[in-house]
Amino acid sequence: MSAAWNPRASEEGETPPRPELSNWGRWGEDDEAGAANLLSPEVLLAALTLPRSGEVVQLSQVIGDPKAPRNGAPPQHFMLHDAGDYLAGAKAPSGFQTAVDHLSWATHGSVTHLDALGHVWYDDQMFNGYDHRAARSNGLRRLGIDKAPPFIGRGVLIDIAKTKGVTRLDPGYEVTAADIEEALQSAGEALQAGDCVLIRTGWITAWESDDVRYHGDRPGIGLDAAEYLARHDVALVGADNSGVEVIPWAPGTVCPVHQFLIRDCGIYLLEFLDLEELSRRDATAFLFIASPLRIRGGTGSPIAPVAVL
């Protein structure tokens, strides 16, 4: 989710009720890891048996690539030390020369990233009942991305676009629980506790052909699908769009899926994925590996997840 968004909610209809489901207190009153607790040693060891070919598929976008979708300003990349310094007379002790750079980006707008559990909240309370005043000007005192462990477990690709026989879903298409069940049945898979679920809408392909359209209405999951995934005890939900959830939002709501999955359930959201190669390989279940940067109090982290087939 990015502050650069300018999405809209539908103007007609009634506001849907928020699902009556919460993981508050489930892993203790002081817990800050949320659904990542489901990634037990047993889940990890079972996932290690999944690879067959040993092939690794990158699931992140290349930071700074102009072909990579984004919301807001692109990442800024500056060289602090390069060949020009030596050409201008900088010394090279014992012939040693080096290049050093600096990167700057909006975590939630321009890179493949994982949302921290302190990223969103409502009614002045964050996940597990933490007071929203834990979000301070120098970072999150609670639920920062540094509290998220590495995600090593079973990844499941839910390829909605392929199941529907399209390159990408239509703008504003809401992926439902029925859609997820249809895709799982087509792939011969069933969800398990601790799964890292990746939903392919194909929307990444809209960026290169029409970046203006990309930032308009977009396909994604709604509360119906979010509740389905939460009740199946998934640890993480990722997607190949900019915010996982469908735009426009349901009437009278703002980021309802973020609010429900992150704040109520402690389930992590992974955004701006590239799932095209995974889809081309007809992948279904695989070893999923992703580790966020341990940024103290960070609201999210750039991340480079991989699937091992």
PDB file of C-alpha atoms in Angstrom:
ATOM      1  CA  MET A   1       0.000   0.000   0.000  1.00  0.00           C
ATOM      2  CA  SER A   2       1.368   3.402  -0.912  1.00  0.00           C
ATOM      3  CA  ALA A   3       0.609   6.939   0.157  1.00  0.00           C
ATOM      4  CA  ALA A   4       0.842   7.780  -3.548  1.00  0.00           C
ATOM      5  CA  TRP A   5      -2.322   5.852  -4.255  1.00  0.00           C
ATOM      6  CA  ASN A   6      -5.449   7.714  -5.227  1.00  0.00           C
ATOM      7  CA  PRO A   7      -7.930   4.817  -5.324  1.00  0.00           C
ATOM      8  CA  ARG A   8     -11.646   5.153  -4.881  1.00  0.00           C
ATOM      9  CA  ALA A   9     -14.411   3.304  -3.093  1.00  0.00           C
ATOM     10  CA  SER A  10     -17.665   2.422  -4.803  1.00  0.00           C
ATOM     11  CA  GLU A  11     -20.356   5.005  -4.264  1.00  0.00           C
ATOM     12  CA  GLU A  12     -23.327   2.642  -4.250  1.00  0.00           C
ATOM     13  CA  GLY A  13     -24.396  -0.166  -1.952  1.00  0.00           C
ATOM     14  CA  GLU A  14     -24.023  -0.906   1.754  1.00  0.00           C
ATOM     15  CA  THR A  15     -20.769  -1.235   3.655  1.00  0.00           C
ATOM     16  CA  PRO A  16     -20.014  -4.946   4.181  1.00  0.00           C
ATOM     17  CA  PRO A  17     -19.400  -6.107   7.754  1.00  0.00           C
ATOM     18  CA  ARG A  18     -15.848  -6.902   8.749  1.00  0.00           C
ATOM     19  CA  PRO A  19     -15.313 -10.656   9.283  1.00  0.00           C
ATOM     20  CA  GLU A  20     -15.636 -11.728  12.910  1.00  0.00           C
ATOM     21  CA  LEU A  21     -12.201 -13.277  13.173  1.00  0.00           C
ATOM     22  CA  SER A  22      -9.203 -12.233  15.243  1.00  0.00           C
ATOM     23  CA  ASN A  23      -5.842 -13.685  16.220  1.00  0.00           C
ATOM     24  CA  TRP A  24      -5.323 -11.288  19.107  1.00  0.00           C
ATOM     25  CA  GLY A  25      -3.851 -13.118  22.085  1.00  0.00           C
ATOM     26  CA  ARG A  26      -3.513 -16.378  20.155  1.00  0.00           C
ATOM     27  CA  TRP A  27       0.272 -16.442  20.509  1.00  0.00           C
ATOM     28  CA  GLY A  28       0.435 -14.517  23.779  1.00  0.00           C
ATOM     29  CA  GLU A  29      -0.401 -10.998  24.876  1.00  0.00           C
ATOM     30  CA  ASP A  30       3.129  -9.775  24.095  1.00  0.00           C
ATOM     31  CA  ASP A  31       3.344 -11.373  20.637  1.00  0.00           C
ATOM     32  CA  GLU A  32       4.579  -9.191  17.765  1.00  0.00           C
ATOM     33  CA  ALA A  33       5.175 -11.860  15.099  1.00  0.00           C
ATOM     34  CA  GLY A  34       1.546 -12.697  14.349  1.00  0.00           C
ATOM     35  CA  ALA A  35       0.803 -15.448  11.858  1.00  0.00           C
ATOM     36  CA  ALA A  36       4.529 -15.989  11.301  1.00  0.00           C
ATOM     37  CA  ASN A  37       4.248 -18.147  14.428  1.00  0.00           C
ATOM     38  CA  LEU A  38       2.578 -20.721  12.171  1.00  0.00           C
ATOM     39  CA  LEU A  39       5.930 -21.287  10.424  1.00  0.00           C
ATOM     40  CA  SER A  40       6.978 -23.962  12.895  1.00  0.00           C
ATOM     41  CA  PRO A  41      10.048 -26.211  12.525  1.00  0.00           C
ATOM     42  CA  GLU A  42       7.664 -28.947  11.381  1.00  0.00           C
ATOM     43  CA  VAL A  43       6.241 -26.708   8.651  1.00  0.00           C
ATOM     44  CA  LEU A  44       9.750 -25.789   7.504  1.00  0.00           C
ATOM     45  CA  LEU A  45      10.971 -29.386   7.407  1.00  0.00           C
ATOM     46  CA  ALA A  46       7.917 -30.486   5.440  1.00  0.00           C
ATOM     47  CA  ALA A  47       8.490 -27.666   2.928  1.00  0.00           C
ATOM     48  CA  LEU A  48      12.091 -28.784   2.413  1.00  0.00           C
ATOM     49  CA  THR A  49      10.767 -32.026   0.869  1.00  0.00           C
ATOM     50  CA  LEU A  50       8.895 -30.160  -1.899  1.00  0.00           C
ATOM     51  CA  PRO A  51      11.669 -29.272  -4.388  1.00  0.00           C
ATOM     52  CA  ARG A  52      12.173 -31.767  -7.201  1.00  0.00           C
ATOM     53  CA  SER A  53      14.338 -30.027  -9.812  1.00  0.00           C
ATOM     54  CA  GLY A  54      16.238 -27.633  -7.543  1.00  0.00           C
ATOM     55  CA  GLU A  55      15.438 -24.749  -9.916  1.00  0.00           C
ATOM     56  CA  VAL A  56      15.089 -21.340  -8.282  1.00  0.00           C
ATOM     57  CA  VAL A  57      12.584 -18.760  -9.531  1.00  0.00           C
ATOM     58  CA  GLN A  58      12.965 -15.106  -8.535  1.00  0.00           C
ATOM     59  CA  LEU A  59       9.672 -13.557  -7.457  1.00  0.00           C
ATOM     60  CA  SER A  60      10.724  -9.949  -6.900  1.00  0.00           C
ATOM     61  CA  GLN A  61      11.030  -7.053  -9.290  1.00  0.00           C
ATOM     62  CA  VAL A  62      14.405  -5.477 -10.030  1.00  0.00           C
ATOM     63  CA  ILE A  63      14.792  -2.317  -7.945  1.00  0.00           C
ATOM     64  CA  GLY A  64      15.246   0.638 -10.275  1.00  0.00           C
ATOM     65  CA  ASP A  65      14.172  -1.203 -13.422  1.00  0.00           C
ATOM     66  CA  PRO A  66      11.951   1.221 -15.408  1.00  0.00           C
ATOM     67  CA  LYS A  67       9.862  -1.766 -16.484  1.00  0.00           C
ATOM     68  CA  ALA A  68       9.023  -2.565 -12.846  1.00  0.00           C
ATOM     69  CA  PRO A  69       5.595  -1.303 -11.737  1.00  0.00           C
ATOM     70  CA  ARG A  70       5.490   1.187  -8.893  1.00  0.00           C
ATOM     71  CA  ASN A  71       3.359   3.722  -7.088  1.00  0.00           C
ATOM     72  CA  GLY A  72       4.900   7.155  -6.657  1.00  0.00           C
ATOM     73  CA  ALA A  73       8.490   8.186  -7.264  1.00  0.00           C
ATOM     74  CA  PRO A  74      11.025   5.647  -8.530  1.00  0.00           C
ATOM     75  CA  PRO A  75      13.892   4.512  -6.280  1.00  0.00           C
ATOM     76  CA  GLN A  76      16.816   6.930  -6.153  1.00  0.00           C
ATOM     77  CA  HIS A  77      20.259   5.433  -6.869  1.00  0.00           C
ATOM     78  CA  PHE A  78      23.386   7.518  -6.350  1.00  0.00           C
ATOM     79  CA  MET A  79      27.059   6.620  -6.673  1.00  0.00           C
ATOM     80  CA  LEU A  80      29.219   7.753  -3.765  1.00  0.00           C
ATOM     81  CA  HIS A  81      32.441   6.448  -5.289  1.00  0.00           C
ATOM     82  CA  ASP A  82      33.043   5.400  -8.905  1.00  0.00           C
ATOM     83  CA  ALA A  83      35.632   5.335 -11.701  1.00  0.00           C
ATOM     84  CA  GLY A  84      35.312   9.089 -12.103  1.00  0.00           C
ATOM     85  CA  ASP A  85      36.999   9.590  -8.742  1.00  0.00           C
ATOM     86  CA  TYR A  86      40.111   7.751  -9.924  1.00  0.00           C
ATOM     87  CA  LEU A  87      40.093   9.540 -13.265  1.00  0.00           C
ATOM     88  CA  ALA A  88      40.028  12.792 -11.268  1.00  0.00           C
ATOM     89  CA  GLY A  89      43.113  11.753  -9.317  1.00  0.00           C
ATOM     90  CA  ALA A  90      41.838   9.791  -6.306  1.00  0.00           C
ATOM     91  CA  LYS A  91      44.486   7.483  -4.873  1.00  0.00           C
ATOM     92  CA  ALA A  92      44.250   3.721  -5.273  1.00  0.00           C
ATOM     93  CA  PRO A  93      46.426   2.181  -2.516  1.00  0.00           C
ATOM     94  CA  SER A  94      48.163  -0.920  -3.842  1.00  0.00           C
ATOM     95  CA  GLY A  95      45.999  -0.532  -6.951  1.00  0.00           C
ATOM     96  CA  PHE A  96      42.776  -1.151  -5.021  1.00  0.00           C
ATOM     97  CA  GLN A  97      39.748   0.599  -6.508  1.00  0.00           C
ATOM     98  CA  THR A  98      36.092   0.398  -5.542  1.00  0.00           C
ATOM     99  CA  ALA A  99      32.547   1.530  -6.318  1.00  0.00           C
ATOM    100  CA  VAL A 100      30.107   2.465  -3.540  1.00  0.00           C
ATOM    101  CA  ASP A 101      26.507   3.573  -3.883  1.00  0.00           C
ATOM    102  CA  HIS A 102      23.494   4.820  -1.924  1.00  0.00           C
ATOM    103  CA  LEU A 103      19.845   3.839  -2.440  1.00  0.00           C
ATOM    104  CA  SER A 104      16.648   5.535  -1.327  1.00  0.00           C
ATOM    105  CA  TRP A 105      13.051   4.463  -1.920  1.00  0.00           C
ATOM    106  CA  ALA A 106       9.506   4.595  -0.587  1.00  0.00           C
ATOM    107  CA  THR A 107       9.146   1.166   0.978  1.00  0.00           C
ATOM    108  CA  HIS A 108       5.433   0.838   0.209  1.00  0.00           C
ATOM    109  CA  GLY A 109       5.495   2.370  -3.217  1.00  0.00           C
ATOM    110  CA  SER A 110       8.363   1.393  -5.451  1.00  0.00           C
ATOM    111  CA  VAL A 111       9.800  -2.034  -4.605  1.00  0.00           C
ATOM    112  CA  THR A 112       8.680  -5.584  -3.913  1.00  0.00           C
ATOM    113  CA  HIS A 113       8.093  -5.404  -0.182  1.00  0.00           C
ATOM    114  CA  LEU A 114       6.644  -7.026   2.928  1.00  0.00           C
ATOM    115  CA  ASP A 115       4.296  -5.016   5.151  1.00  0.00           C
ATOM    116  CA  ALA A 116       5.048  -4.968   8.866  1.00  0.00           C
ATOM    117  CA  LEU A 117       2.179  -5.726  11.239  1.00  0.00           C
ATOM    118  CA  GLY A 118       2.390  -2.124  12.458  1.00  0.00           C
ATOM    119  CA  HIS A 119       1.791  -0.763   8.956  1.00  0.00           C
ATOM    120  CA  VAL A 120      -1.989  -0.257   9.296  1.00  0.00           C
ATOM    121  CA  TRP A 121      -4.618  -0.197  12.033  1.00  0.00           C
ATOM    122  CA  TYR A 122      -8.019   1.251  12.950  1.00  0.00           C
ATOM    123  CA  ASP A 123      -9.818   2.454  16.092  1.00  0.00           C
ATOM    124  CA  ASP A 124      -6.458   3.498  17.561  1.00  0.00           C
ATOM    125  CA  GLN A 125      -5.411  -0.137  18.078  1.00  0.00           C
ATOM    126  CA  MET A 126      -2.858  -2.177  16.191  1.00  0.00           C
ATOM    127  CA  PHE A 127      -2.566  -5.963  15.942  1.00  0.00           C
ATOM    128  CA  ASN A 128      -2.792  -7.808  19.257  1.00  0.00           C
ATOM    129  CA  GLY A 129      -4.219  -4.740  20.968  1.00  0.00           C
ATOM    130  CA  TYR A 130      -1.141  -2.535  20.880  1.00  0.00           C
ATOM    131  CA  ASP A 131      -1.863   1.180  21.188  1.00  0.00           C
ATOM    132  CA  HIS A 132      -1.444   3.136  17.953  1.00  0.00           C
ATOM    133  CA  ARG A 133       0.887   5.537  19.758  1.00  0.00           C
ATOM    134  CA  ALA A 134       3.532   2.865  19.242  1.00  0.00           C
ATOM    135  CA  ALA A 135       3.836   4.340  15.733  1.00  0.00           C
ATOM    136  CA  ARG A 136       6.289   7.177  16.383  1.00  0.00           C
ATOM    137  CA  SER A 137       8.167   9.660  14.234  1.00  0.00           C
ATOM    138  CA  ASN A 138      11.325   7.539  14.535  1.00  0.00           C
ATOM    139  CA  GLY A 139       9.660   4.237  13.715  1.00  0.00           C
ATOM    140  CA  LEU A 140       7.378   1.615  15.220  1.00  0.00           C
ATOM    141  CA  ARG A 141       7.890   0.872  18.911  1.00  0.00           C
ATOM    142  CA  ARG A 142       5.798  -2.257  18.401  1.00  0.00           C
ATOM    143  CA  LEU A 143       5.156  -4.555  15.432  1.00  0.00           C
ATOM    144  CA  GLY A 144       8.066  -3.253  13.359  1.00  0.00           C
ATOM    145  CA  ILE A 145       9.406  -5.297  10.483  1.00  0.00           C
ATOM    146  CA  ASP A 146      12.344  -6.274  12.680  1.00  0.00           C
ATOM    147  CA  LYS A 147       9.862  -8.458  14.613  1.00  0.00           C
ATOM    148  CA  ALA A 148       9.097 -10.500  11.478  1.00  0.00           C
ATOM    149  CA  PRO A 149      11.158 -13.694  11.115  1.00  0.00           C
ATOM    150  CA  PRO A 150      12.387 -15.219   7.860  1.00  0.00           C
ATOM    151  CA  PHE A 151       9.565 -16.869   5.940  1.00  0.00           C
ATOM    152  CA  ILE A 152      10.684 -20.369   4.994  1.00  0.00           C
ATOM    153  CA  GLY A 153       7.853 -22.743   4.296  1.00  0.00           C
ATOM    154  CA  ARG A 154       5.391 -24.035   1.758  1.00  0.00           C
ATOM    155  CA  GLY A 155       4.513 -21.581  -0.977  1.00  0.00           C
ATOM    156  CA  VAL A 156       1.311 -22.029  -2.956  1.00  0.00           C
ATOM    157  CA  LEU A 157       0.604 -20.255  -6.237  1.00  0.00           C
ATOM    158  CA  ILE A 158      -3.084 -19.490  -6.697  1.00  0.00           C
ATOM    159  CA  ASP A 159      -3.127 -18.631 -10.373  1.00  0.00           C
ATOM    160  CA  ILE A 160      -6.505 -16.985 -10.830  1.00  0.00           C
ATOM    161  CA  ALA A 161      -5.652 -15.522 -14.238  1.00  0.00           C
ATOM    162  CA  LYS A 162      -4.599 -18.892 -15.659  1.00  0.00           C
ATOM    163  CA  THR A 163      -7.650 -20.616 -14.179  1.00  0.00           C
ATOM    164  CA  LYS A 164      -9.856 -18.049 -15.900  1.00  0.00           C
ATOM    165  CA  GLY A 165      -7.925 -18.446 -19.169  1.00  0.00           C
ATOM    166  CA  VAL A 166      -6.834 -14.798 -19.391  1.00  0.00           C
ATOM    167  CA  THR A 167      -3.537 -12.902 -19.458  1.00  0.00           C
ATOM    168  CA  ARG A 168      -4.754 -10.704 -16.631  1.00  0.00           C
ATOM    169  CA  LEU A 169      -7.971 -10.166 -14.731  1.00  0.00           C
ATOM    170  CA  ASP A 170     -10.147  -7.173 -15.548  1.00  0.00           C
ATOM    171  CA  PRO A 171      -9.756  -3.882 -13.681  1.00  0.00           C
ATOM    172  CA  GLY A 172     -11.759  -3.987 -10.453  1.00  0.00           C
ATOM    173  CA  TYR A 173     -12.236  -7.765 -10.549  1.00  0.00           C
ATOM    174  CA  GLU A 174     -12.693  -9.056  -6.996  1.00  0.00           C
ATOM    175  CA  VAL A 175     -11.064 -12.415  -6.394  1.00  0.00           C
ATOM    176  CA  THR A 176     -13.447 -14.402  -4.180  1.00  0.00           C
ATOM    177  CA  ALA A 177     -13.182 -17.470  -1.999  1.00  0.00           C
ATOM    178  CA  ALA A 178     -14.891 -19.424  -4.783  1.00  0.00           C
ATOM    179  CA  ASP A 179     -12.212 -18.269  -7.240  1.00  0.00           C
ATOM    180  CA  ILE A 180      -9.487 -19.440  -4.878  1.00  0.00           C
ATOM    181  CA  GLU A 181     -11.136 -22.829  -4.398  1.00  0.00           C
ATOM    182  CA  GLU A 182     -11.526 -23.208  -8.174  1.00  0.00           C
ATOM    183  CA  ALA A 183      -7.835 -22.436  -8.755  1.00  0.00           C
ATOM    184  CA  LEU A 184      -6.734 -24.796  -5.977  1.00  0.00           C
ATOM    185  CA  GLN A 185      -8.900 -27.592  -7.348  1.00  0.00           C
ATOM    186  CA  SER A 186      -7.517 -27.000 -10.834  1.00  0.00           C
ATOM    187  CA  ALA A 187      -3.981 -27.235  -9.457  1.00  0.00           C
ATOM    188  CA  GLY A 188      -4.765 -30.268  -7.315  1.00  0.00           C
ATOM    189  CA  GLU A 189      -3.743 -28.483  -4.132  1.00  0.00           C
ATOM    190  CA  ALA A 190      -5.289 -27.713  -0.745  1.00  0.00           C
ATOM    191  CA  LEU A 191      -4.219 -25.061   1.743  1.00  0.00           C
ATOM    192  CA  GLN A 192      -2.326 -25.998   4.880  1.00  0.00           C
ATOM    193  CA  ALA A 193      -1.639 -24.062   8.071  1.00  0.00           C
ATOM    194  CA  GLY A 194       1.413 -21.842   7.689  1.00  0.00           C
ATOM    195  CA  ASP A 195       1.213 -21.605   3.901  1.00  0.00           C
ATOM    196  CA  CYS A 196       2.612 -18.559   2.109  1.00  0.00           C
ATOM    197  CA  VAL A 197      -0.056 -17.903  -0.507  1.00  0.00           C
ATOM    198  CA  LEU A 198       0.790 -16.037  -3.712  1.00  0.00           C
ATOM    199  CA  ILE A 199      -2.116 -14.828  -5.832  1.00  0.00           C
ATOM    200  CA  ARG A 200      -1.551 -14.181  -9.529  1.00  0.00           C
ATOM    201  CA  THR A 201      -3.903 -11.698 -11.159  1.00  0.00           C
ATOM    202  CA  GLY A 202      -1.628 -10.978 -14.131  1.00  0.00           C
ATOM    203  CA  TRP A 203      -1.976  -7.250 -13.392  1.00  0.00           C
ATOM    204  CA  ILE A 204       1.790  -6.721 -13.592  1.00  0.00           C
ATOM    205  CA  THR A 205       1.430  -7.009 -17.384  1.00  0.00           C
ATOM    206  CA  ALA A 206      -0.708  -3.857 -17.463  1.00  0.00           C
ATOM    207  CA  TRP A 207       2.208  -1.616 -16.437  1.00  0.00           C
ATOM    208  CA  GLU A 208       4.284  -1.846 -19.584  1.00  0.00           C
ATOM    209  CA  SER A 209       1.338  -1.497 -21.957  1.00  0.00           C
ATOM    210  CA  ASP A 210      -0.564   1.226 -20.067  1.00  0.00           C
ATOM    211  CA  ASP A 211       0.918   2.583 -16.842  1.00  0.00           C
ATOM    212  CA  VAL A 212      -1.981   5.035 -16.433  1.00  0.00           C
ATOM    213  CA  ARG A 213      -4.490   2.178 -16.506  1.00  0.00           C
ATOM    214  CA  TYR A 214      -2.289   0.250 -14.062  1.00  0.00           C
ATOM    215  CA  HIS A 215      -2.877   2.917 -11.411  1.00  0.00           C
ATOM    216  CA  GLY A 216      -6.663   2.888 -11.856  1.00  0.00           C
ATOM    217  CA  ASP A 217      -9.082   0.166 -10.820  1.00  0.00           C
ATOM    218  CA  ARG A 218      -7.267  -3.134 -10.404  1.00  0.00           C
ATOM    219  CA  PRO A 219      -8.028  -6.780  -9.625  1.00  0.00           C
ATOM    220  CA  GLY A 220      -7.300  -8.281  -6.231  1.00  0.00           C
ATOM    221  CA  ILE A 221      -8.845 -10.068  -3.289  1.00  0.00           C
ATOM    222  CA  GLY A 222     -11.759  -8.708  -1.280  1.00  0.00           C
ATOM    223  CA  LEU A 223     -12.873  -9.486   2.274  1.00  0.00           C
ATOM    224  CA  ASP A 224     -14.564 -12.719   1.193  1.00  0.00           C
ATOM    225  CA  ALA A 225     -11.281 -14.179  -0.054  1.00  0.00           C
ATOM    226  CA  ALA A 226      -9.315 -12.624   2.820  1.00  0.00           C
ATOM    227  CA  GLU A 227     -11.540 -14.338   5.384  1.00  0.00           C
ATOM    228  CA  TYR A 228     -11.229 -17.643   3.518  1.00  0.00           C
ATOM    229  CA  LEU A 229      -7.430 -17.427   3.636  1.00  0.00           C
ATOM    230  CA  ALA A 230      -7.380 -16.352   7.284  1.00  0.00           C
ATOM    231  CA  ARG A 231      -9.600 -19.246   8.315  1.00  0.00           C
ATOM    232  CA  HIS A 232      -7.136 -21.593   6.598  1.00  0.00           C
ATOM    233  CA  ASP A 233      -4.368 -20.213   8.842  1.00  0.00           C
ATOM    234  CA  VAL A 234      -2.045 -18.893   6.151  1.00  0.00           C
ATOM    235  CA  ALA A 235       1.011 -16.971   7.335  1.00  0.00           C
ATOM    236  CA  LEU A 236       1.390 -14.618   4.386  1.00  0.00           C
ATOM    237  CA  VAL A 237      -0.599 -13.421   1.370  1.00  0.00           C
ATOM    238  CA  GLY A 238       1.253 -11.985  -1.609  1.00  0.00           C
ATOM    239  CA  ALA A 239       0.114 -10.776  -5.012  1.00  0.00           C
ATOM    240  CA  ASP A 240       1.410  -9.361  -8.287  1.00  0.00           C
ATOM    241  CA  ASN A 241      -0.478  -6.080  -7.969  1.00  0.00           C
ATOM    242  CA  SER A 242       0.420  -3.016  -5.918  1.00  0.00           C
ATOM    243  CA  GLY A 243      -1.621  -3.717  -2.797  1.00  0.00           C
ATOM    244  CA  VAL A 244      -2.992  -7.292  -2.830  1.00  0.00           C
ATOM    245  CA  GLU A 245      -6.599  -6.099  -2.516  1.00  0.00           C
ATOM    246  CA  VAL A 246      -9.107  -5.120  -5.183  1.00  0.00           C
ATOM    247  CA  ILE A 247      -9.633  -1.495  -6.201  1.00  0.00           C
ATOM    248  CA  PRO A 248     -12.226   0.020  -5.952  1.00  0.00           C
ATOM    249  CA  TRP A 249     -12.738  -0.895  -2.329  1.00  0.00           C
ATOM    250  CA  ALA A 250     -16.107  -1.974  -1.012  1.00  0.00           C
ATOM    251  CA  PRO A 251     -18.509   0.913  -0.312  1.00  0.00           C
ATOM    252  CA  GLY A 252     -17.653   2.948   2.752  1.00  0.00           C
ATOM    253  CA  THR A 253     -14.311   1.226   3.338  1.00  0.00           C
ATOM    254  CA  VAL A 254     -10.637   2.098   2.948  1.00  0.00           C
ATOM    255  CA  CYS A 255      -8.124  -0.741   2.565  1.00  0.00           C
ATOM    256  CA  PRO A 256     -10.489  -3.272   4.198  1.00  0.00           C
ATOM    257  CA  VAL A 257      -8.267  -6.264   3.380  1.00  0.00           C
ATOM    258  CA  HIS A 258      -5.204  -4.587   4.894  1.00  0.00           C
ATOM    259  CA  GLN A 259      -7.196  -3.751   8.011  1.00  0.00           C
ATOM    260  CA  PHE A 260      -8.562  -7.266   8.416  1.00  0.00           C
ATOM    261  CA  LEU A 261      -5.539  -9.383   7.524  1.00  0.00           C
ATOM    262  CA  ILE A 262      -2.836  -7.255   9.160  1.00  0.00           C
ATOM    263  CA  ARG A 263      -4.588  -5.606  12.116  1.00  0.00           C
ATOM    264  CA  ASP A 264      -7.112  -8.311  13.022  1.00  0.00           C
ATOM    265  CA  CYS A 265      -5.301 -11.499  12.010  1.00  0.00           C
ATOM    266  CA  GLY A 266      -1.589 -10.661  12.059  1.00  0.00           C
ATOM    267  CA  ILE A 267      -1.191 -12.034   8.532  1.00  0.00           C
ATOM    268  CA  TYR A 268       1.576 -10.458   6.461  1.00  0.00           C
ATOM    269  CA  LEU A 269       1.023  -8.903   3.034  1.00  0.00           C
ATOM    270  CA  LEU A 270       3.632  -9.126   0.274  1.00  0.00           C
ATOM    271  CA  GLU A 271       3.220  -6.677  -2.598  1.00  0.00           C
ATOM    272  CA  PHE A 272       4.573  -5.990  -6.109  1.00  0.00           C
ATOM    273  CA  LEU A 273       5.499  -9.615  -6.820  1.00  0.00           C
ATOM    274  CA  ASP A 274       6.413 -10.916 -10.261  1.00  0.00           C
ATOM    275  CA  LEU A 275       4.669 -14.277 -10.634  1.00  0.00           C
ATOM    276  CA  GLU A 276       4.846 -14.598 -14.432  1.00  0.00           C
ATOM    277  CA  GLU A 277       7.744 -17.069 -14.565  1.00  0.00           C
ATOM    278  CA  LEU A 278       6.209 -19.157 -11.796  1.00  0.00           C
ATOM    279  CA  SER A 279       2.999 -19.325 -13.802  1.00  0.00           C
ATOM    280  CA  ARG A 280       4.822 -20.260 -17.018  1.00  0.00           C
ATOM    281  CA  ARG A 281       6.382 -23.186 -15.174  1.00  0.00           C
ATOM    282  CA  ASP A 282       2.935 -24.358 -13.994  1.00  0.00           C
ATOM    283  CA  ALA A 283       4.170 -24.268 -10.405  1.00  0.00           C
ATOM    284  CA  THR A 284       1.669 -25.075  -7.671  1.00  0.00           C
ATOM    285  CA  ALA A 285       3.358 -25.872  -4.342  1.00  0.00           C
ATOM    286  CA  PHE A 286       7.052 -25.180  -3.707  1.00  0.00           C
ATOM    287  CA  LEU A 287       9.617 -24.218  -1.112  1.00  0.00           C
ATOM    288  CA  PHE A 288       9.188 -20.507  -0.422  1.00  0.00           C
ATOM    289  CA  ILE A 289      12.025 -18.440   1.040  1.00  0.00           C
ATOM    290  CA  ALA A 290      11.835 -14.751   1.934  1.00  0.00           C
ATOM    291  CA  SER A 291      13.612 -12.795   4.644  1.00  0.00           C
ATOM    292  CA  PRO A 292      12.865  -9.104   5.294  1.00  0.00           C
ATOM    293  CA  LEU A 293      15.623  -6.688   6.219  1.00  0.00           C
ATOM    294  CA  ARG A 294      15.810  -6.236   9.983  1.00  0.00           C
ATOM    295  CA  ILE A 295      15.006  -2.534   9.969  1.00  0.00           C
ATOM    296  CA  ARG A 296      14.438  -1.382  13.540  1.00  0.00           C
ATOM    297  CA  GLY A 297      10.877  -0.067  13.755  1.00  0.00           C
ATOM    298  CA  GLY A 298      10.381  -0.294   9.995  1.00  0.00           C
ATOM    299  CA  THR A 299       6.834  -0.272   8.590  1.00  0.00           C
ATOM    300  CA  GLY A 300       7.947  -2.688   5.899  1.00  0.00           C
ATOM    301  CA  SER A 301      10.977  -3.987   4.080  1.00  0.00           C
ATOM    302  CA  PRO A 302      12.184  -4.543   0.531  1.00  0.00           C
ATOM    303  CA  ILE A 303      12.294  -8.263  -0.031  1.00  0.00           C
ATOM    304  CA  ALA A 304      13.502 -10.694  -2.693  1.00  0.00           C
ATOM    305  CA  PRO A 305      11.531 -13.925  -2.266  1.00  0.00           C
ATOM    306  CA  VAL A 306      12.304 -17.052  -4.251  1.00  0.00           C
ATOM    307  CA  ALA A 307      10.513 -20.284  -5.068  1.00  0.00           C
ATOM    308  CA  VAL A 308      12.532 -23.499  -5.167  1.00  0.00           C
ATOM    309  CA  LEU A 309      10.889 -26.002  -7.499  1.00  0.00           C
TER     310      LEU A 309
END
